[in-house]
Short mmCIF file of C-alpha atoms and ligand atoms in Angstrom, two decimals:
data_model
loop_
_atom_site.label_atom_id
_atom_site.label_comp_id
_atom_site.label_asym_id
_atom_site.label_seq_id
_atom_site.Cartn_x
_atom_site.Cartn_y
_atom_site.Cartn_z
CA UNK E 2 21.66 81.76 6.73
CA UNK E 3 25.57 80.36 6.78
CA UNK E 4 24.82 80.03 10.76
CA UNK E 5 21.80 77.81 10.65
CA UNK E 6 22.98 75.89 7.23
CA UNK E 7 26.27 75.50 9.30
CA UNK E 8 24.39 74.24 12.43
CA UNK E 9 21.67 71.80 10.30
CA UNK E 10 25.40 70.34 9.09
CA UNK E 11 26.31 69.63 11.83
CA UNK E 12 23.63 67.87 13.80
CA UNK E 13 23.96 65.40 10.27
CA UNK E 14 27.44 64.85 11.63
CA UNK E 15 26.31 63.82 14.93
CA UNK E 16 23.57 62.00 13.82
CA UNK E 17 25.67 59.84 11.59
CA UNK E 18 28.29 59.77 14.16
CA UNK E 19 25.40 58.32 16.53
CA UNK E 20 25.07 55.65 13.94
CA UNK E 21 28.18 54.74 12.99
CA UNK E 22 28.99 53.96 17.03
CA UNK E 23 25.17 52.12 17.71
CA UNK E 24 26.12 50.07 14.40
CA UNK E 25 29.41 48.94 15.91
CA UNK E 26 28.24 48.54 19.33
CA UNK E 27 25.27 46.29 18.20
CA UNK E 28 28.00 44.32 15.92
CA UNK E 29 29.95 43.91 18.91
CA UNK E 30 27.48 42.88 21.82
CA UNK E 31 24.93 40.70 19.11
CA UNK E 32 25.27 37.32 21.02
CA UNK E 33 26.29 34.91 17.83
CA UNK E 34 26.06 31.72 18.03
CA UNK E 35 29.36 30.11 19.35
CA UNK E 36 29.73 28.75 16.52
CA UNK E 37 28.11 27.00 13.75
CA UNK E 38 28.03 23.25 15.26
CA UNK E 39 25.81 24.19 17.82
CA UNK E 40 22.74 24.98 15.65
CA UNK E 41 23.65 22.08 13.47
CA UNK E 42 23.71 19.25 16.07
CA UNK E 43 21.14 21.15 16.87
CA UNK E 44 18.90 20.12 14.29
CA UNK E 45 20.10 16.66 14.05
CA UNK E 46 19.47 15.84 17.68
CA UNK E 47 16.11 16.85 16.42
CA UNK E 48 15.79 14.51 13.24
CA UNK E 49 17.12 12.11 15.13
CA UNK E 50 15.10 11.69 18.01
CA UNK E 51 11.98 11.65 15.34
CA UNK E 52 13.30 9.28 13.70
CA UNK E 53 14.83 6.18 16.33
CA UNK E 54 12.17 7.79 18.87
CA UNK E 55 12.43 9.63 22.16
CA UNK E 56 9.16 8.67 24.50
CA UNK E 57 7.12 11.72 23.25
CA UNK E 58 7.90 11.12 19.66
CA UNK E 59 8.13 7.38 19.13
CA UNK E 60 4.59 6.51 17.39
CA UNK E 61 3.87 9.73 16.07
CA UNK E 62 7.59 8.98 13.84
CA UNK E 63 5.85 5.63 12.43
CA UNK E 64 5.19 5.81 8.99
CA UNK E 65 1.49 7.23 7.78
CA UNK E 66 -0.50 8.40 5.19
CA UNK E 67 0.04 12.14 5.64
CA UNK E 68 4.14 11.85 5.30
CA UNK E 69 4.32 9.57 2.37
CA UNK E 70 4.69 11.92 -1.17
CA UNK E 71 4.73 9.07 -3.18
CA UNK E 72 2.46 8.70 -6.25
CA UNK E 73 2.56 4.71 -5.83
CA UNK E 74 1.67 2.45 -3.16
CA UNK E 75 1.26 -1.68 -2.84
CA UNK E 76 -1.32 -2.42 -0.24
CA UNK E 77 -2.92 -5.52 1.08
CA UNK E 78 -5.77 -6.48 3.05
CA UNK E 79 -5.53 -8.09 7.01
CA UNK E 80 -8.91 -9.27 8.17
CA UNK E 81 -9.57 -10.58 11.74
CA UNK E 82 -11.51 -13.08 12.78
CA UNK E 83 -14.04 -11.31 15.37
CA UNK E 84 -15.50 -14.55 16.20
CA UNK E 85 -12.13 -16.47 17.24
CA UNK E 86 -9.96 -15.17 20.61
CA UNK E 87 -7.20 -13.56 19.70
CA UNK E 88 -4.35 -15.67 19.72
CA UNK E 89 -1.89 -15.44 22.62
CA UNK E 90 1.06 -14.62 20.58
CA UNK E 91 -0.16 -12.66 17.33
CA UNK E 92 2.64 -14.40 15.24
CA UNK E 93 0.74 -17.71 15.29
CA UNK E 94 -1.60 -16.21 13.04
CA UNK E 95 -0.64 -17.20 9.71
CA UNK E 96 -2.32 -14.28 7.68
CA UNK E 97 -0.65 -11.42 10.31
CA UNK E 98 2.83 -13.21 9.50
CA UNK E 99 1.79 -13.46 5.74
CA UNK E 100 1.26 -9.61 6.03
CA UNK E 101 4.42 -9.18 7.98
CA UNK E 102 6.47 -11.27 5.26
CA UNK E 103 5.14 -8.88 2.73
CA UNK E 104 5.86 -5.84 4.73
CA UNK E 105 9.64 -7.28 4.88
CA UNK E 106 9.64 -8.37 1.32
CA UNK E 107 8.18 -5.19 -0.54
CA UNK E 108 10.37 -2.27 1.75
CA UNK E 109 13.44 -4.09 3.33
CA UNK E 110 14.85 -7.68 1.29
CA UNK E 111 17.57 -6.59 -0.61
CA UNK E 112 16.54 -9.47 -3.69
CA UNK E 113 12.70 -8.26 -3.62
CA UNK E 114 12.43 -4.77 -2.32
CA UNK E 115 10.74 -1.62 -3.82
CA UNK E 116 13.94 -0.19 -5.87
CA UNK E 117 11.78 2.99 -5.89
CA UNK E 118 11.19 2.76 -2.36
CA UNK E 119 7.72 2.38 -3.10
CA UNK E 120 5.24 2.51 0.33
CA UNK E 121 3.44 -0.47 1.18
CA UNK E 122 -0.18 0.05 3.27
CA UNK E 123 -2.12 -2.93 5.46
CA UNK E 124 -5.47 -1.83 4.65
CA UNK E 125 -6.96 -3.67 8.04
CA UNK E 126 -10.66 -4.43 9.29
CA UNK E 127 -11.62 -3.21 12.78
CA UNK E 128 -11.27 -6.38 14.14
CA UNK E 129 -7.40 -6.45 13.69
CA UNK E 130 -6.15 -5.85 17.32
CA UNK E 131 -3.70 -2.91 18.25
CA UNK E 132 -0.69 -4.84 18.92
CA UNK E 133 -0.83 -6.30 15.27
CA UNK E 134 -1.37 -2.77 13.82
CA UNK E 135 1.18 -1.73 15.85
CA UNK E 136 3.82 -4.52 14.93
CA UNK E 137 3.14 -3.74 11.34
CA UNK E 138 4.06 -0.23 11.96
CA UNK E 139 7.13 -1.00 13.66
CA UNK E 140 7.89 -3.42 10.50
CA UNK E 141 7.57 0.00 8.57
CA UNK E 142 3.97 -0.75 7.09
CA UNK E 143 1.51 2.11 7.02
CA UNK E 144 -1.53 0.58 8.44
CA UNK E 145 -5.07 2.12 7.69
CA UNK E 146 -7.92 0.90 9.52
CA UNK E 147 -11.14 0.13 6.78
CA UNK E 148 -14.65 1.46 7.79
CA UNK E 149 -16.94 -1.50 7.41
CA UNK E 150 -18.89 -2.15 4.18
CA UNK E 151 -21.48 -3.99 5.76
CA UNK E 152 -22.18 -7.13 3.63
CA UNK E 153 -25.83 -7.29 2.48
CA UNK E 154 -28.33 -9.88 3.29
CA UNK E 155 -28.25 -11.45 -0.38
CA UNK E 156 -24.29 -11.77 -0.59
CA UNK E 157 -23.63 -15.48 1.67
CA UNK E 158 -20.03 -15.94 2.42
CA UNK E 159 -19.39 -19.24 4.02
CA UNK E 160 -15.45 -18.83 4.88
CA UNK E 161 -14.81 -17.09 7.87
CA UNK E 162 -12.27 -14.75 6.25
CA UNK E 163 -14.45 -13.51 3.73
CA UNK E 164 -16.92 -11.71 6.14
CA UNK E 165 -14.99 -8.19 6.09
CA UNK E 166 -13.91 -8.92 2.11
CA UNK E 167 -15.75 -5.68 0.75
CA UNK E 168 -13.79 -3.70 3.48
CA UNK E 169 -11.21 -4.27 0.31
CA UNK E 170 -13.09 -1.53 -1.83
CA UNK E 171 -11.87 1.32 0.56
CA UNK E 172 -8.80 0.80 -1.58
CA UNK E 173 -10.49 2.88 -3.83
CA UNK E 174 -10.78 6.14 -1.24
CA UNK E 175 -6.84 6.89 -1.35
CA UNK E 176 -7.13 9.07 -4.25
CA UNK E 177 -3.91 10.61 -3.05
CA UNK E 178 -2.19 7.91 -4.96
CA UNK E 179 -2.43 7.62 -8.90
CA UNK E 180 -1.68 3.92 -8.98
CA UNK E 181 -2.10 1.32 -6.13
CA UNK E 182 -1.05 -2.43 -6.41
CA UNK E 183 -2.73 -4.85 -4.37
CA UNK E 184 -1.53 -7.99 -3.57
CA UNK E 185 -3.15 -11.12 -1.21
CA UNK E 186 -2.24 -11.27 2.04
CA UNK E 187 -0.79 -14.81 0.89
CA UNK E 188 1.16 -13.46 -1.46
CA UNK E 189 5.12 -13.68 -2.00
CA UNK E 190 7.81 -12.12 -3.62
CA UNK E 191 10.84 -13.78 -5.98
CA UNK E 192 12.09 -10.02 -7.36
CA UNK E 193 11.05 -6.79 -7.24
CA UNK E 194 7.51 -5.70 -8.68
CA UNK E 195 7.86 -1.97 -9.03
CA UNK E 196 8.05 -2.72 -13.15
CA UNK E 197 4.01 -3.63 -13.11
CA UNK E 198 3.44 0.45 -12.44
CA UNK E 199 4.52 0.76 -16.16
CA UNK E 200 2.81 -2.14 -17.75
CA UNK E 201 0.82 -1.00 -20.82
CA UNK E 202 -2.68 -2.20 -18.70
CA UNK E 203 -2.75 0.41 -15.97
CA UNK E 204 -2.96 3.20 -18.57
CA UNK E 205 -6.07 5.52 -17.44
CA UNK E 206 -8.23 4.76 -20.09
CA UNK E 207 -11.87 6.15 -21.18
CA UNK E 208 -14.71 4.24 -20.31
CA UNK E 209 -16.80 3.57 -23.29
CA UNK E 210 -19.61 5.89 -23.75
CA UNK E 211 -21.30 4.38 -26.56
CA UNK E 212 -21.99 0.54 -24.60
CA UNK E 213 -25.89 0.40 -22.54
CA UNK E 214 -25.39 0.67 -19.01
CA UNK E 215 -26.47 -2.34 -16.88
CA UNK E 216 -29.57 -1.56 -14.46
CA UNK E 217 -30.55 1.82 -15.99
CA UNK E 218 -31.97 4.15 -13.19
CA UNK E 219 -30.19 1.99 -10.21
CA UNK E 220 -26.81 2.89 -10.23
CA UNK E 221 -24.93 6.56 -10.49
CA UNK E 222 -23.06 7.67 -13.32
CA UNK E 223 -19.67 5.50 -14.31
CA UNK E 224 -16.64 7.83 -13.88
CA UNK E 225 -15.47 9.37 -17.37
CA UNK E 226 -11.61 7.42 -17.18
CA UNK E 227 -10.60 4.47 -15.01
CA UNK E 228 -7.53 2.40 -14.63
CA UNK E 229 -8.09 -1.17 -13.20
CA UNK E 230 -6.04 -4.25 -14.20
CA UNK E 231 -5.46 -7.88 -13.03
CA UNK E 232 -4.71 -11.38 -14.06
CA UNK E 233 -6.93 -14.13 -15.28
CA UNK E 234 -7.83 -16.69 -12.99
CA UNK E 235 -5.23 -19.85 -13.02
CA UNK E 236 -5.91 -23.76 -13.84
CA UNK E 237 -3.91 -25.56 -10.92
CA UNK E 238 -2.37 -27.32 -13.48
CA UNK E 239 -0.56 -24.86 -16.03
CA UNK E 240 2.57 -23.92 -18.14
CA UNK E 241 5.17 -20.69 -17.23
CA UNK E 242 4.39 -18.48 -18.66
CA UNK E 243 0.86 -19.62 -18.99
CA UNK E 244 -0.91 -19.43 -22.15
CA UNK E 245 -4.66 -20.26 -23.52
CA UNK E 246 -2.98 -22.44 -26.05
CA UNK E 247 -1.39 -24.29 -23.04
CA UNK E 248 -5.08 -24.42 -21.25
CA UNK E 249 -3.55 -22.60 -18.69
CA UNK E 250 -6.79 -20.36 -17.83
CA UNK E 251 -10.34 -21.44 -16.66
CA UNK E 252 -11.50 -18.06 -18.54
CA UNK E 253 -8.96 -15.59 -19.53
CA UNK E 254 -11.80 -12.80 -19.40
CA UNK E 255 -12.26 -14.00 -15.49
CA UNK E 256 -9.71 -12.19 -13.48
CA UNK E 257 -8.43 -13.38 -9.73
CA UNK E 258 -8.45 -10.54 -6.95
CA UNK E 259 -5.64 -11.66 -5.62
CA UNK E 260 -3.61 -9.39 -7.83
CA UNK E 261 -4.53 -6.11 -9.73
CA UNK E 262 -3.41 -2.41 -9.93
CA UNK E 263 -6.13 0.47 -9.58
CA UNK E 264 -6.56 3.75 -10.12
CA UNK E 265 -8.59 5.17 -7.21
CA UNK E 266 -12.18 6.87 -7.44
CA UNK E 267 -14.17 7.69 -5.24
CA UNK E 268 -16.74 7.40 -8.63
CA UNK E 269 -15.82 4.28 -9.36
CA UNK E 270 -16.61 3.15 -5.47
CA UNK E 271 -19.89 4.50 -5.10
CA UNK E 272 -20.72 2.88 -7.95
CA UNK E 273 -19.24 -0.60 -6.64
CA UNK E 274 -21.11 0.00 -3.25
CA UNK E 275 -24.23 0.83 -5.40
CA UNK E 276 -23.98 -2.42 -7.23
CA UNK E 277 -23.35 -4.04 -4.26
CA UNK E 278 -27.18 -2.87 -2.71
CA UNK E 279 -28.50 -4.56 -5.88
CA UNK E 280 -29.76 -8.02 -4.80
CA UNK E 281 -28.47 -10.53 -7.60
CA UNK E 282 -26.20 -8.44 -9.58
CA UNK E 283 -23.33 -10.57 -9.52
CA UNK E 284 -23.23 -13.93 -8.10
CA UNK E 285 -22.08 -14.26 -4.45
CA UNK E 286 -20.02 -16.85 -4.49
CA UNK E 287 -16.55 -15.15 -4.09
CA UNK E 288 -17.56 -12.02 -3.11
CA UNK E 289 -15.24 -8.82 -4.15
CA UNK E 290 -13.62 -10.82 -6.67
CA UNK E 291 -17.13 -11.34 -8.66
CA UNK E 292 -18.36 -8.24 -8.03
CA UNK E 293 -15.11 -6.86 -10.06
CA UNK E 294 -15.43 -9.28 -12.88
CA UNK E 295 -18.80 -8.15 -13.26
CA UNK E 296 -18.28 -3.73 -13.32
CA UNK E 297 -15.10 -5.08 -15.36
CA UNK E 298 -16.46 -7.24 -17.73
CA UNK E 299 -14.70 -7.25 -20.89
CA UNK E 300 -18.02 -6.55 -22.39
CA UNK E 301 -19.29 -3.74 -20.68
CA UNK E 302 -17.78 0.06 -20.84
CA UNK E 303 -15.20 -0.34 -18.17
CA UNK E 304 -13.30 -3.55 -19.43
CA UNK E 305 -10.22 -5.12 -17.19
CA UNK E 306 -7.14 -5.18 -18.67
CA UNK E 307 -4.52 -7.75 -18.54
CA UNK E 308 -1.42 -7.42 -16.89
CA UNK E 309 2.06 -9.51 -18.30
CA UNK E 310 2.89 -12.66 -17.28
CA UNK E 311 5.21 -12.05 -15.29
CA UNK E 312 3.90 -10.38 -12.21
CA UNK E 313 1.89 -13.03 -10.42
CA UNK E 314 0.71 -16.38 -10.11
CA UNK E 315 -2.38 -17.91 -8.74
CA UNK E 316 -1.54 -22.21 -7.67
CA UNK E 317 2.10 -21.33 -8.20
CA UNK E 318 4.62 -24.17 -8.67
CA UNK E 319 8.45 -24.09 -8.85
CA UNK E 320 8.53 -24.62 -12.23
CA UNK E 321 6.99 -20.99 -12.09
CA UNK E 322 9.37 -20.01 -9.68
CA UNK E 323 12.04 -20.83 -11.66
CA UNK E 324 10.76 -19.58 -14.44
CA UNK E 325 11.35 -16.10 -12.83
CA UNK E 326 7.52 -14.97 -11.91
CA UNK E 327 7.99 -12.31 -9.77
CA UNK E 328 5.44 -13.34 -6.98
CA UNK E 329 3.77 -16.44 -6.08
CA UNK E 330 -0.17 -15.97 -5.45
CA UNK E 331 0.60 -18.77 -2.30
CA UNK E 332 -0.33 -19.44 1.39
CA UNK E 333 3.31 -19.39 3.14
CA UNK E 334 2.15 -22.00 6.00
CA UNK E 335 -0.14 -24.40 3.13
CA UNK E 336 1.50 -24.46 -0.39
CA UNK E 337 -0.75 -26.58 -2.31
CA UNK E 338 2.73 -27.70 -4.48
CA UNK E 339 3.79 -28.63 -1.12
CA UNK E 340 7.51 -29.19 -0.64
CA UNK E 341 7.76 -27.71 -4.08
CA UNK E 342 8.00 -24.25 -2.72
CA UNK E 343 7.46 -25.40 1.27
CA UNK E 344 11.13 -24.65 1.70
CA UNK E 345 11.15 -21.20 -0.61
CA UNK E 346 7.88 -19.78 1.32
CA UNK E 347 8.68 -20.71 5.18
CA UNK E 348 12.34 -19.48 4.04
CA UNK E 349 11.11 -15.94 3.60
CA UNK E 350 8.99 -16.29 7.25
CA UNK E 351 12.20 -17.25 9.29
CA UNK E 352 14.15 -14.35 6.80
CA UNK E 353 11.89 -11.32 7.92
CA UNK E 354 11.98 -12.68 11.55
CA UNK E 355 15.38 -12.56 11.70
CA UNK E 356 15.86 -9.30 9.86
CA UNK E 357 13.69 -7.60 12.95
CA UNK E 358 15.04 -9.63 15.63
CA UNK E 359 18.60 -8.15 14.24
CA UNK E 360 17.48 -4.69 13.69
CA UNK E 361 15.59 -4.50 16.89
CA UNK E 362 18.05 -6.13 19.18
CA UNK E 363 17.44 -9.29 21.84
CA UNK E 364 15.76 -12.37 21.13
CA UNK E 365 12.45 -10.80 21.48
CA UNK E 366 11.95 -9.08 17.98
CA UNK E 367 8.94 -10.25 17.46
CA UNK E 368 6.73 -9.49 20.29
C1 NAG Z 19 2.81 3.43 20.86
O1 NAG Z 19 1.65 2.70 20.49
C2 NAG Z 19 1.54 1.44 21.14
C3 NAG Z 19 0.35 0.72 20.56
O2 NAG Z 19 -0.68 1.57 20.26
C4 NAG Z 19 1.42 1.66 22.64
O3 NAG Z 19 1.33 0.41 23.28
C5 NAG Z 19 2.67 2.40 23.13
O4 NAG Z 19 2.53 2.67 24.50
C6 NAG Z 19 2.84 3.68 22.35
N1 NAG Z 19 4.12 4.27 22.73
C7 NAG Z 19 4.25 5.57 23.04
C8 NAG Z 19 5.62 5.98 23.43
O5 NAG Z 19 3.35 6.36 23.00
C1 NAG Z 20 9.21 3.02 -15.31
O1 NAG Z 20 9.25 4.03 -16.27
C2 NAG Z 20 9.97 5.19 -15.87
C3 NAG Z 20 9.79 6.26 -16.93
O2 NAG Z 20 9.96 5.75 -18.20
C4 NAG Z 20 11.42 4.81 -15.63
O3 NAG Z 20 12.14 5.93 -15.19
C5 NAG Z 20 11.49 3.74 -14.56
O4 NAG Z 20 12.80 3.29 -14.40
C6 NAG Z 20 10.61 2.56 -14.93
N1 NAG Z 20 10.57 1.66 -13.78
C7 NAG Z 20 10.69 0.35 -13.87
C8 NAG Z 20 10.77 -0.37 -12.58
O5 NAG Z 20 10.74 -0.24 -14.90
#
């Protein structure tokens, strides 16, 4: 009994002996790091390289849907003209450059940009050509290429850049985003817009259930909530901030496309595409924008609501500018107040050119 007791003590002894030694040993021999600044430049040769771009990495580190967490977004819409040759150097197209101002404006000018840091998206038809797409993502745009909404036969566009307009509605697919803003391609900043997220209007409201749905039978259910507001549509001539008393407003229940905030639904877009199969529901004439005033109208269950004042103008003038609108509803290249705001608008072109041509290094920042 004492013998074996004695002897089962001590094989413990060894055994923990064994231990104690293998323990040290492995302490000992464990190849550590050197030390710590190895793994840590490490990982920032890593980030880095991501992010200014080794060969391998450089386009996949361009800015997309799938990285962006952000709730918000401002997009706009880039049509090209598949009919016309693509011009020999893409910044003598004066809607690209219009996009590319924008792109500057909303993410990089100090005076204008997203304090939020807000993403901005170039929702672009599939006749946009890869170099533009690929300039915009360089400018820090993420750039989504539309699937087609083919027009139907009924709808008659006669401007060449209103051929791909529904394309527009695919807006409404990116239901990863609670709120988008969309703004025309010929659209410019004077301040930041970020405020228009939390106007009163863009509140998700209910859509009316007690109000008789137009074309019963033809079209699928509304959705149950929807956000969508806009502005009215302008009168060239007008008072800042406008007003019906001033006659500012053709129809203050007749919004302009040029400028709204949307919730989106992929309800509320098969219902738009539905209503858009129904010869005569709306009338043609400006295409999106009328088919929106119509699922909107402020007498049927899904009325627009009206944004402030403050947040865009169509037939701007500098009376508006001054007047501290915070973007002009305006073709850069063709102000119709001319030299009013000629110098303001072609300011901001030569501004983001310059910013890029800095940034990027050489006198080729544009190409
Ligand atoms: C990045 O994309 C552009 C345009 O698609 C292409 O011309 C270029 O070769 C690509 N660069 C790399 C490193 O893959
Ligand atoms: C919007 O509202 C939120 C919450 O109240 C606030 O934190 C934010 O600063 C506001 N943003 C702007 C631009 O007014």
């Amino acid at each position: 009994m004492n013998n074996s007791r004695g002897g089962r003590r001590s094989c413990r002894s060894l055994y923990l002996g064994i231990a104690v030694v293998t323990f040290f040993l492995l302490f000992v021999y464990t190849p550590l790091p050197q030390n710590y600044d190895d793994q840590r430049d490490a990982l920032v040769n890593h980030v880095t390289s991501a992010a200014t771009g080794h060969k391998s990495s450089a386009n996949a580190s361009l800015p997309s849907l799938a990285t962006t967490k952000s709730k918000y977004a401002y997009a706009t819409f880039l049509a090209g003209d598949a009919h016309q040759q693509e011009l020999a150097d893409i910044n003598d197209d004066n809607y690209f450059v219009a996009a590319r101002i924008l792109t500057y404006q909303i993410l990089h000018a100090p005076e204008t940009r997203s304090p939020a840091g807000i993403p901005f998206i170039v929702l672009v038809t599939k006749a946009v050509s890869e170099p533009k797409r690929h300039r915009l993502r360089l400018d820090g745009a993420i750039v989504i290429e539309a699937e087609t909404i083919t027009k139907p036969t009924w709808v008659e566009v006669e401007t060449s850049t209103w051929q791909d307009v529904f394309d527009k509605l695919r807006l409404w697919e990116l239901t990863q985003f609670d709120l988008i803003t969309f703004l025309d391609g010929d659209t410019v900043l004077a301040r930041p817009l970020d405020g228009v997220f939390n106007d009163t209007a863009v509140a998700t409201r209910k859509t009316s259930p007690d109000i008789p749905r137009p074309h019963p039978g033809l079209l699928p259910p509304m959705p149950r909530t929807y956000a969508f507001a806009s502005r009215p549509e302008m009168n060239t001539i007008h008072t800042y901030p406008p007003s019906e008393e001033t006659h500012s407003y053709p129809n203050i229940a007749y919004l302009n496309a040029g400028f709204f905030v949307l919730k989106p639904s992929l309800d509320l877009l098969a219902y738009y595409l539905a209503l858009l199969q129904l010869p005569d529901s709306f009338v043609p004439t400006l295409p999106e924008q009328n088919l929106l005033n119509e699922v909107h109208n402020w007498a049927g269950a899904m009325p627009w609501q009206t944004l402030g004042t403050e947040w865009n103008i169509h037939y701007p003038t500098k009376e508006d500018l001054d007047g501290g609108v915070a973007s002009l509803h305006e073709k850069w290249w063709a102000p119709g107040d001319g030299e009013g705001l000629g110098g303001y608008l072609r300011g901001w072109r030569w501004r983001m050119e310059g910013f890029y041509q800095g940034r990027e290094g050489g006198g080729k920042g544009h190409q």
